[in-house]
Short mmCIF file of C-alpha atoms in Angstrom, two decimals:
data_model
loop_
_atom_site.label_atom_id
_atom_site.label_comp_id
_atom_site.label_asym_id
_atom_site.label_seq_id
_atom_site.Cartn_x
_atom_site.Cartn_y
_atom_site.Cartn_z
CA MET A 10 10.59 -92.35 30.22
CA ASP A 11 14.34 -92.81 29.65
CA ALA A 12 14.75 -94.02 33.26
CA GLN A 13 11.97 -96.52 32.84
CA GLN A 14 13.50 -97.71 29.58
CA GLN A 15 16.95 -98.21 31.31
CA GLN A 16 15.25 -100.02 34.20
CA ARG A 17 13.52 -102.31 31.78
CA GLU A 18 16.78 -102.97 29.92
CA ALA A 19 18.59 -103.73 33.19
CA SER A 20 15.97 -106.18 34.50
CA PRO A 21 16.11 -109.70 33.15
CA ARG A 22 13.83 -110.35 30.28
CA PRO A 23 11.05 -112.84 31.04
CA PRO A 24 10.94 -115.90 28.96
CA PRO A 25 8.72 -115.68 25.96
CA PRO A 26 5.26 -116.90 26.61
CA ALA A 27 4.13 -120.06 25.21
CA ALA A 28 2.35 -120.02 22.03
CA SER A 29 -0.75 -121.31 23.64
CA GLY A 30 -0.58 -118.95 26.62
CA GLY A 31 -2.80 -116.07 25.23
CA GLY A 32 -1.77 -112.26 25.24
CA GLY A 33 -2.15 -111.06 28.91
CA GLY A 34 1.22 -109.27 29.20
CA GLY A 35 0.82 -107.51 25.87
CA GLY A 36 -2.58 -106.18 26.83
CA ASP A 37 -1.23 -104.52 30.03
CA PHE A 38 1.52 -102.72 28.11
CA THR A 39 -0.96 -101.42 25.55
CA ALA A 40 -3.22 -100.03 28.28
CA ILE A 41 -0.33 -98.24 30.03
CA PHE A 42 0.84 -96.75 26.69
CA THR A 43 -2.63 -95.49 25.96
CA VAL A 44 -2.95 -93.80 29.35
CA LEU A 45 0.47 -92.17 28.95
CA LEU A 46 -0.41 -90.80 25.54
CA SER A 47 -3.66 -89.36 26.94
CA PHE A 48 -1.80 -87.70 29.79
CA LEU A 49 0.75 -86.12 27.41
CA ALA A 50 -2.09 -84.83 25.19
CA ILE A 51 -3.87 -83.21 28.14
CA ALA A 52 -0.64 -81.75 29.48
CA SER A 53 0.25 -80.23 26.11
CA MET A 54 -3.19 -78.63 25.84
CA VAL A 55 -2.77 -77.02 29.28
CA ILE A 56 0.93 -76.10 29.20
CA LEU A 57 1.45 -74.92 25.60
CA PRO A 58 -0.71 -71.76 25.84
CA THR A 59 1.21 -70.69 28.93
CA VAL A 60 4.69 -71.47 27.68
CA SER A 61 5.78 -67.84 27.59
CA THR A 62 4.33 -67.07 31.02
CA LEU A 63 5.88 -70.21 32.35
CA ARG A 64 9.20 -69.34 30.80
CA GLN A 65 9.04 -65.83 32.30
CA SER A 66 8.10 -67.31 35.72
CA LEU A 67 10.97 -69.74 35.59
CA ALA A 68 13.50 -67.06 34.43
CA ILE A 69 15.82 -65.58 37.03
CA LEU A 70 17.47 -62.93 34.81
CA HIS A 71 15.15 -60.55 32.97
CA GLN A 72 15.49 -57.33 30.95
CA VAL A 73 13.60 -54.03 31.29
CA PRO A 74 13.58 -52.25 27.85
CA GLU A 75 14.36 -48.53 27.44
CA GLY A 76 11.36 -46.28 28.03
CA HIS A 77 9.89 -48.75 30.52
CA VAL A 78 10.10 -49.56 34.19
CA GLY A 79 9.91 -52.98 35.78
CA VAL A 80 6.98 -53.81 38.05
CA TYR A 81 6.76 -56.99 40.13
CA TRP A 82 4.06 -59.13 41.74
CA ARG A 83 4.63 -61.81 44.30
CA GLY A 84 1.78 -64.18 45.06
CA GLY A 85 -0.57 -61.79 43.24
CA ALA A 86 0.39 -58.81 45.40
CA LEU A 87 1.98 -55.78 43.79
CA LEU A 88 5.44 -55.07 45.16
CA ASN A 89 6.70 -51.59 45.90
CA THR A 90 9.85 -52.22 43.85
CA ILE A 91 10.24 -50.31 40.62
CA THR A 92 13.35 -51.02 38.46
CA ASP A 93 14.93 -48.92 35.69
CA PRO A 94 15.84 -50.18 32.20
CA GLY A 95 18.54 -52.91 32.12
CA PHE A 96 19.06 -56.42 33.42
CA HIS A 97 17.73 -57.45 36.80
CA LEU A 98 17.23 -60.58 38.93
CA LYS A 99 14.07 -62.01 40.45
CA MET A 100 12.88 -65.10 42.22
CA PRO A 101 11.56 -67.69 39.75
CA LEU A 102 7.97 -69.00 40.02
CA LEU A 103 7.28 -66.77 42.99
CA THR A 104 7.81 -63.30 41.45
CA HIS A 105 5.98 -62.14 38.29
CA PHE A 106 7.45 -59.27 36.20
CA GLU A 107 5.80 -56.82 33.75
CA PRO A 108 7.45 -53.91 31.82
CA ILE A 109 5.40 -50.68 32.01
CA GLN A 110 5.91 -47.94 29.40
CA VAL A 111 6.62 -44.48 30.86
CA THR A 112 7.26 -42.66 27.59
CA LEU A 113 4.74 -41.19 25.12
CA GLN A 114 2.25 -43.71 23.75
CA THR A 115 -0.68 -43.39 21.42
CA ASP A 116 -3.83 -45.30 22.21
CA LEU A 117 -6.05 -45.88 19.19
CA VAL A 118 -9.78 -46.05 19.93
CA ARG A 119 -11.89 -47.38 17.04
CA ASP A 120 -15.57 -47.49 16.18
CA ILE A 121 -17.33 -45.21 18.68
CA PRO A 122 -21.06 -44.99 17.88
CA CYS A 123 -23.05 -42.07 19.30
CA GLY A 124 -26.37 -40.35 18.79
CA THR A 125 -26.73 -36.63 18.25
CA LYS A 126 -29.23 -34.33 19.91
CA GLY A 127 -31.57 -34.75 16.94
CA GLY A 128 -31.42 -38.51 17.10
CA VAL A 129 -29.08 -39.17 14.15
CA MET A 130 -26.60 -42.03 14.71
CA ILE A 131 -23.03 -41.40 13.67
CA ASN A 132 -19.82 -43.29 14.12
CA PHE A 133 -16.29 -42.06 14.88
CA GLU A 134 -14.04 -44.57 13.18
CA LYS A 135 -10.82 -43.59 14.83
CA ILE A 136 -9.68 -41.38 17.73
CA GLU A 137 -6.04 -41.17 18.75
CA VAL A 138 -5.08 -40.24 22.34
CA VAL A 139 -1.45 -39.38 23.07
CA ASN A 140 -0.73 -39.93 26.74
CA ARG A 141 2.05 -40.72 29.20
CA LEU A 142 2.33 -42.41 32.58
CA HIS A 143 4.72 -40.60 34.93
CA LYS A 144 7.34 -42.81 36.51
CA ASP A 145 6.68 -41.52 40.00
CA TYR A 146 3.00 -42.62 39.84
CA VAL A 147 3.50 -46.10 38.40
CA TYR A 148 2.99 -47.93 41.68
CA GLU A 149 -0.21 -46.00 42.67
CA THR A 150 -1.74 -46.23 39.17
CA LEU A 151 -1.13 -50.00 38.83
CA ARG A 152 -2.25 -50.61 42.41
CA ASP A 153 -5.57 -48.85 41.81
CA TYR A 154 -6.32 -49.70 38.12
CA GLY A 155 -4.06 -52.61 37.15
CA VAL A 156 -1.72 -52.97 34.19
CA GLN A 157 -4.47 -52.16 31.77
CA TYR A 158 -5.11 -48.79 33.35
CA ASP A 159 -5.60 -47.14 29.94
CA ASN A 160 -8.69 -49.29 29.34
CA THR A 161 -10.37 -47.42 32.22
CA TRP A 162 -9.08 -43.88 31.65
CA ILE A 163 -8.52 -43.81 27.82
CA TYR A 164 -10.64 -46.36 25.96
CA ASP A 165 -13.76 -46.41 28.15
CA LYS A 166 -13.50 -42.71 29.02
CA ILE A 167 -13.27 -41.59 25.39
CA HIS A 168 -16.43 -43.57 24.58
CA HIS A 169 -18.25 -41.84 27.44
CA GLU A 170 -17.07 -38.32 26.57
CA ILE A 171 -17.88 -38.69 22.88
CA ASN A 172 -21.38 -39.83 23.63
CA GLN A 173 -21.85 -37.00 26.13
CA PHE A 174 -20.72 -34.49 23.54
CA CYS A 175 -22.92 -35.91 20.77
CA SER A 176 -26.05 -36.04 22.96
CA ALA A 177 -25.68 -32.31 23.82
CA HIS A 178 -25.21 -31.09 20.24
CA SER A 179 -26.93 -31.34 16.92
CA LEU A 180 -25.49 -33.03 13.86
CA GLN A 181 -24.65 -29.67 12.27
CA GLN A 182 -22.65 -28.73 15.34
CA VAL A 183 -20.91 -32.08 15.66
CA TYR A 184 -20.11 -32.53 11.99
CA ILE A 185 -19.29 -28.93 10.96
CA ASP A 186 -19.70 -26.05 13.38
CA MET A 187 -17.94 -27.45 16.43
CA PHE A 188 -15.85 -30.20 14.91
CA ASP A 189 -12.69 -28.17 15.29
CA GLN A 190 -13.31 -27.93 19.04
CA ILE A 191 -13.82 -31.67 19.71
CA ASP A 192 -10.05 -32.32 20.04
CA ASP A 193 -9.57 -29.78 22.82
CA LYS A 194 -12.81 -30.66 24.54
CA MET A 195 -11.88 -34.38 24.69
CA LYS A 196 -8.44 -33.61 25.94
CA ASP A 197 -9.69 -31.32 28.71
CA ALA A 198 -12.33 -33.81 29.76
CA LEU A 199 -9.87 -36.75 29.92
CA GLN A 200 -7.25 -34.73 31.70
CA ALA A 201 -9.68 -33.37 34.26
CA ASP A 202 -10.72 -36.86 35.41
CA CYS A 203 -7.17 -38.20 35.23
CA THR A 204 -5.92 -35.33 37.36
CA ARG A 205 -8.62 -36.02 39.93
CA TYR A 206 -8.51 -39.81 40.12
CA ALA A 207 -5.27 -40.95 38.40
CA PRO A 208 -2.79 -38.07 38.60
CA GLY A 209 -0.02 -40.09 37.07
CA ILE A 210 -1.65 -40.15 33.62
CA GLU A 211 -1.01 -37.09 31.45
CA VAL A 212 -3.06 -36.62 28.27
CA LEU A 213 -1.05 -34.57 25.78
CA SER A 214 -3.37 -34.46 22.77
CA VAL A 215 -6.43 -36.00 21.16
CA ARG A 216 -6.93 -36.39 17.43
CA VAL A 217 -10.51 -37.06 16.25
CA THR A 218 -11.29 -38.08 12.70
CA LYS A 219 -14.36 -36.95 10.86
CA PRO A 220 -17.36 -39.07 11.87
CA THR A 221 -19.33 -41.28 9.48
CA ILE A 222 -22.83 -40.06 8.91
CA PRO A 223 -25.75 -41.46 6.88
CA ASP A 224 -25.37 -41.12 3.09
CA SER A 225 -28.55 -39.07 2.60
CA ILE A 226 -27.52 -36.54 5.21
CA ARG A 227 -23.96 -36.50 3.86
CA ARG A 228 -25.29 -35.63 0.42
CA ASN A 229 -27.25 -32.77 1.89
CA PHE A 230 -24.18 -31.47 3.66
CA GLU A 231 -22.18 -31.71 0.44
CA GLN A 232 -24.84 -29.72 -1.42
CA MET A 233 -24.94 -27.16 1.34
CA GLU A 234 -21.12 -26.92 1.24
CA GLU A 235 -21.22 -26.55 -2.50
CA GLU A 236 -23.71 -23.68 -2.28
CA ARG A 237 -21.71 -22.13 0.49
CA THR A 238 -18.61 -22.45 -1.64
CA LYS A 239 -20.39 -20.62 -4.52
CA VAL A 240 -21.45 -17.86 -2.16
CA LEU A 241 -17.94 -17.55 -0.82
CA ILE A 242 -16.58 -17.41 -4.36
CA ALA A 243 -19.00 -14.65 -5.25
CA VAL A 244 -18.16 -12.73 -2.05
CA GLU A 245 -14.51 -13.20 -2.80
CA ARG A 246 -14.93 -11.90 -6.33
CA GLN A 247 -16.81 -8.85 -5.02
CA ARG A 248 -14.07 -8.28 -2.50
CA VAL A 249 -11.43 -8.56 -5.23
CA SER A 250 -13.36 -6.06 -7.38
CA GLU A 251 -13.58 -3.72 -4.44
CA LYS A 252 -9.90 -4.13 -3.77
CA GLU A 253 -9.12 -3.44 -7.45
CA ALA A 254 -11.32 -0.30 -7.42
CA GLU A 255 -9.74 0.82 -4.20
CA THR A 256 -6.33 0.19 -5.69
CA LEU A 257 -7.16 2.24 -8.77
CA LYS A 258 -8.51 5.02 -6.57
CA LYS A 259 -5.34 5.02 -4.49
CA ILE A 260 -3.29 5.06 -7.69
CA ALA A 261 -5.27 8.03 -9.00
CA ILE A 262 -4.98 9.86 -5.66
CA SER A 263 -1.29 9.14 -5.63
CA GLU A 264 -0.85 10.46 -9.18
CA ALA A 265 -2.87 13.61 -8.30
CA GLU A 266 -0.88 14.14 -5.17
CA LYS A 267 2.29 13.60 -7.15
CA HIS A 268 1.29 16.17 -9.79
CA ALA A 269 0.18 18.59 -7.07
CA HIS A 270 3.43 18.12 -5.29
CA VAL A 271 5.36 18.67 -8.54
CA SER A 272 3.28 21.79 -9.26
CA LYS A 273 3.87 23.08 -5.79
CA ILE A 274 7.61 22.53 -6.14
CA GLN A 275 7.59 24.26 -9.59
CA MET A 276 5.59 27.15 -8.18
CA GLU A 277 7.94 27.47 -5.23
CA GLN A 278 10.87 27.39 -7.64
CA LYS A 279 9.31 30.20 -9.76
CA LEU A 280 8.52 32.21 -6.65
CA MET A 281 12.11 31.71 -5.53
CA GLU A 282 13.34 32.85 -8.90
CA LYS A 283 11.08 35.97 -8.83
CA ASP A 284 12.17 36.67 -5.33
CA SER A 285 15.75 36.32 -6.37
CA SER A 286 15.19 38.64 -9.35
CA ARG A 287 13.44 41.16 -7.11
CA LYS A 288 16.33 41.10 -4.69
CA GLN A 289 18.75 41.54 -7.52
CA GLU A 290 16.71 44.51 -8.84
CA GLU A 291 16.59 45.96 -5.34
CA ILE A 292 20.31 45.61 -5.08
CA SER A 293 20.74 47.13 -8.57
CA ASN A 294 18.39 50.03 -7.66
CA THR A 295 20.18 50.60 -4.39
CA MET A 296 23.49 50.62 -6.19
CA TYR A 297 22.15 52.98 -8.86
CA LEU A 298 20.59 55.25 -6.28
CA ALA A 299 23.79 55.29 -4.30
CA ARG A 300 25.78 56.04 -7.44
CA GLU A 301 23.40 58.78 -8.61
CA LYS A 302 23.35 60.23 -5.15
CA SER A 303 27.11 60.17 -5.14
CA LEU A 304 27.20 61.89 -8.56
CA ALA A 305 24.65 64.45 -7.48
CA ASP A 306 26.53 65.15 -4.27
CA ALA A 307 29.70 65.45 -6.33
CA TYR A 308 28.02 67.70 -8.84
CA PHE A 309 26.50 69.84 -6.02
CA TYR A 310 29.81 69.93 -4.30
CA ARG A 311 31.55 70.94 -7.52
CA THR A 312 28.89 73.58 -8.29
CA MET A 313 29.20 75.00 -4.78
CA LYS A 314 32.91 75.10 -5.06
CA GLU A 315 32.67 76.74 -8.47
CA ALA A 316 30.15 79.23 -7.07
CA GLU A 317 32.49 79.99 -4.19
CA ALA A 318 35.35 80.28 -6.65
CA ASN A 319 33.33 82.54 -8.88
CA LYS A 320 32.33 84.65 -5.93
CA LEU A 321 36.01 85.07 -5.18
CA LYS A 322 36.65 85.92 -8.82
CA LEU A 323 33.96 88.58 -9.13
CA THR A 324 36.17 91.56 -8.50
CA PRO A 325 35.93 94.83 -10.51
CA GLN A 326 39.31 94.23 -12.01
CA TYR A 327 38.35 90.70 -13.09
CA LEU A 328 35.01 91.82 -14.54
CA GLU A 329 36.70 94.63 -16.38
CA LEU A 330 39.16 92.18 -17.83
CA LYS A 331 36.40 89.86 -18.92
CA PHE A 332 34.54 92.75 -20.41
CA ILE A 333 37.56 93.81 -22.40
CA GLU A 334 38.16 90.24 -23.54
CA ALA A 335 34.58 89.98 -24.63
CA ILE A 336 34.75 93.21 -26.51
CA ALA A 337 38.02 92.16 -28.03
CA ASN A 338 36.61 88.84 -29.16
CA ASN A 339 33.54 90.57 -30.57
CA SER A 340 35.34 92.99 -32.86
CA LYS A 341 33.25 94.16 -35.81
CA ILE A 342 33.87 96.58 -38.74
CA PHE A 343 31.11 99.07 -39.48
CA PHE A 344 30.83 100.95 -42.81
CA GLY A 345 28.65 103.89 -43.35
CA ASN A 346 27.96 107.43 -42.35
CA LYS A 347 26.44 106.61 -38.97
CA VAL A 348 28.20 104.62 -36.31
CA PRO A 349 26.14 103.09 -33.42
CA ASN A 350 26.58 104.93 -30.18
CA MET A 351 28.59 102.93 -27.68
CA VAL A 352 30.18 103.81 -24.39
CA LEU A 353 33.85 103.05 -24.86
CA ASP A 354 35.07 104.72 -21.78
CA GLN A 355 36.67 102.11 -19.65
CA ARG A 356 36.64 104.13 -16.53
CA LEU A 357 32.83 104.63 -16.75
CA LEU A 358 32.51 100.88 -17.14
CA GLY A 359 34.73 100.23 -14.21
CA ASN A 360 32.81 102.58 -11.98
CA PHE A 361 29.53 100.87 -13.03
CA LEU A 362 30.84 97.49 -12.16
CA GLN A 363 32.15 98.61 -8.84
CA ASP A 364 28.76 100.05 -7.93
CA VAL A 365 27.17 96.73 -8.85
CA VAL A 366 29.51 94.82 -6.54
CA VAL A 367 28.95 97.20 -3.69
CA SER A 368 25.20 97.00 -4.00
CA LYS A 369 25.34 93.23 -4.07
CA GLY A 370 27.47 93.19 -0.92
CA ASN A 371 24.98 95.41 0.88
CA MET A 372 22.10 93.17 -0.05
CA GLU A 373 23.93 90.14 1.35
CA ASN A 374 24.76 91.90 4.64
CA SER A 375 21.17 92.92 5.00
CA SER A 376 19.89 89.36 4.50
#
């Protein structure tokens, strides 16, 4: 339009039409202007929605963000070129570029209706699937399933698996009994098919929220849960009472064992004291017996020695001397007309004593 305006300014202006000449030139300009406006309106309607795509197609320098790889199409055909994060060059208009995430991503699947084995319709409002596309399998996965590969193997597959699970189980199992197993079952089912058909997709975990069930059934489940809670409370109270009784029993047994142990220790202590006293008495008796035996032996030895000494002393001369000493010590004075008869002859006494000694010696020789 600027070139046309300059061309019009450079060309000589035609003379103004006569007043009576009508408006032929003005009508041509109005028609051209109307057609031009219509063309611009149609072009804006076609071009504006694809401005970003057009801008990307016209760009030569592009950026691959971190955690992604660059994938390219030329003429609609997927190229075997995979680029790492950073800046790269491509051919404008001919080559199309898309960044593909190869780090962990969470796909959120919403509103999954399903019917249970008993015919009750329930709805899973939200299921989260944590998955990752391995860098080495980007080309094969996009070639077989396109950029939106997760629509096939995550979104559509989770709908299918949830409905398969619900149709094979009752509401009681889905909502209560087996709800804690749904996460692992969904993960295993998704990973099994991905490993078989799309090995580049790794399913790390699945998080399933509690499904929405009809209000009437939900109230029944709440009443059942309330009754079950009461039963559990009663059982728990009984268990606590049993534990308390068992604890008291253990305490009593422990006290009894402690007293028995103390009594045993005291008894052993008394027995040890008695045994010690007995040993002391035995030692005292042994000492006394030894002492008495020593005294008896000494007395016997002394007596024997005295006997031997007396045997040596029993001579007629010694006996005569003792007789005289005895008579001398027993001196008495008698008054009267008659004096007792008494042998005072010392020689007769000596002879008598000598005969006694001889007879005694003969008896000992004969024995």
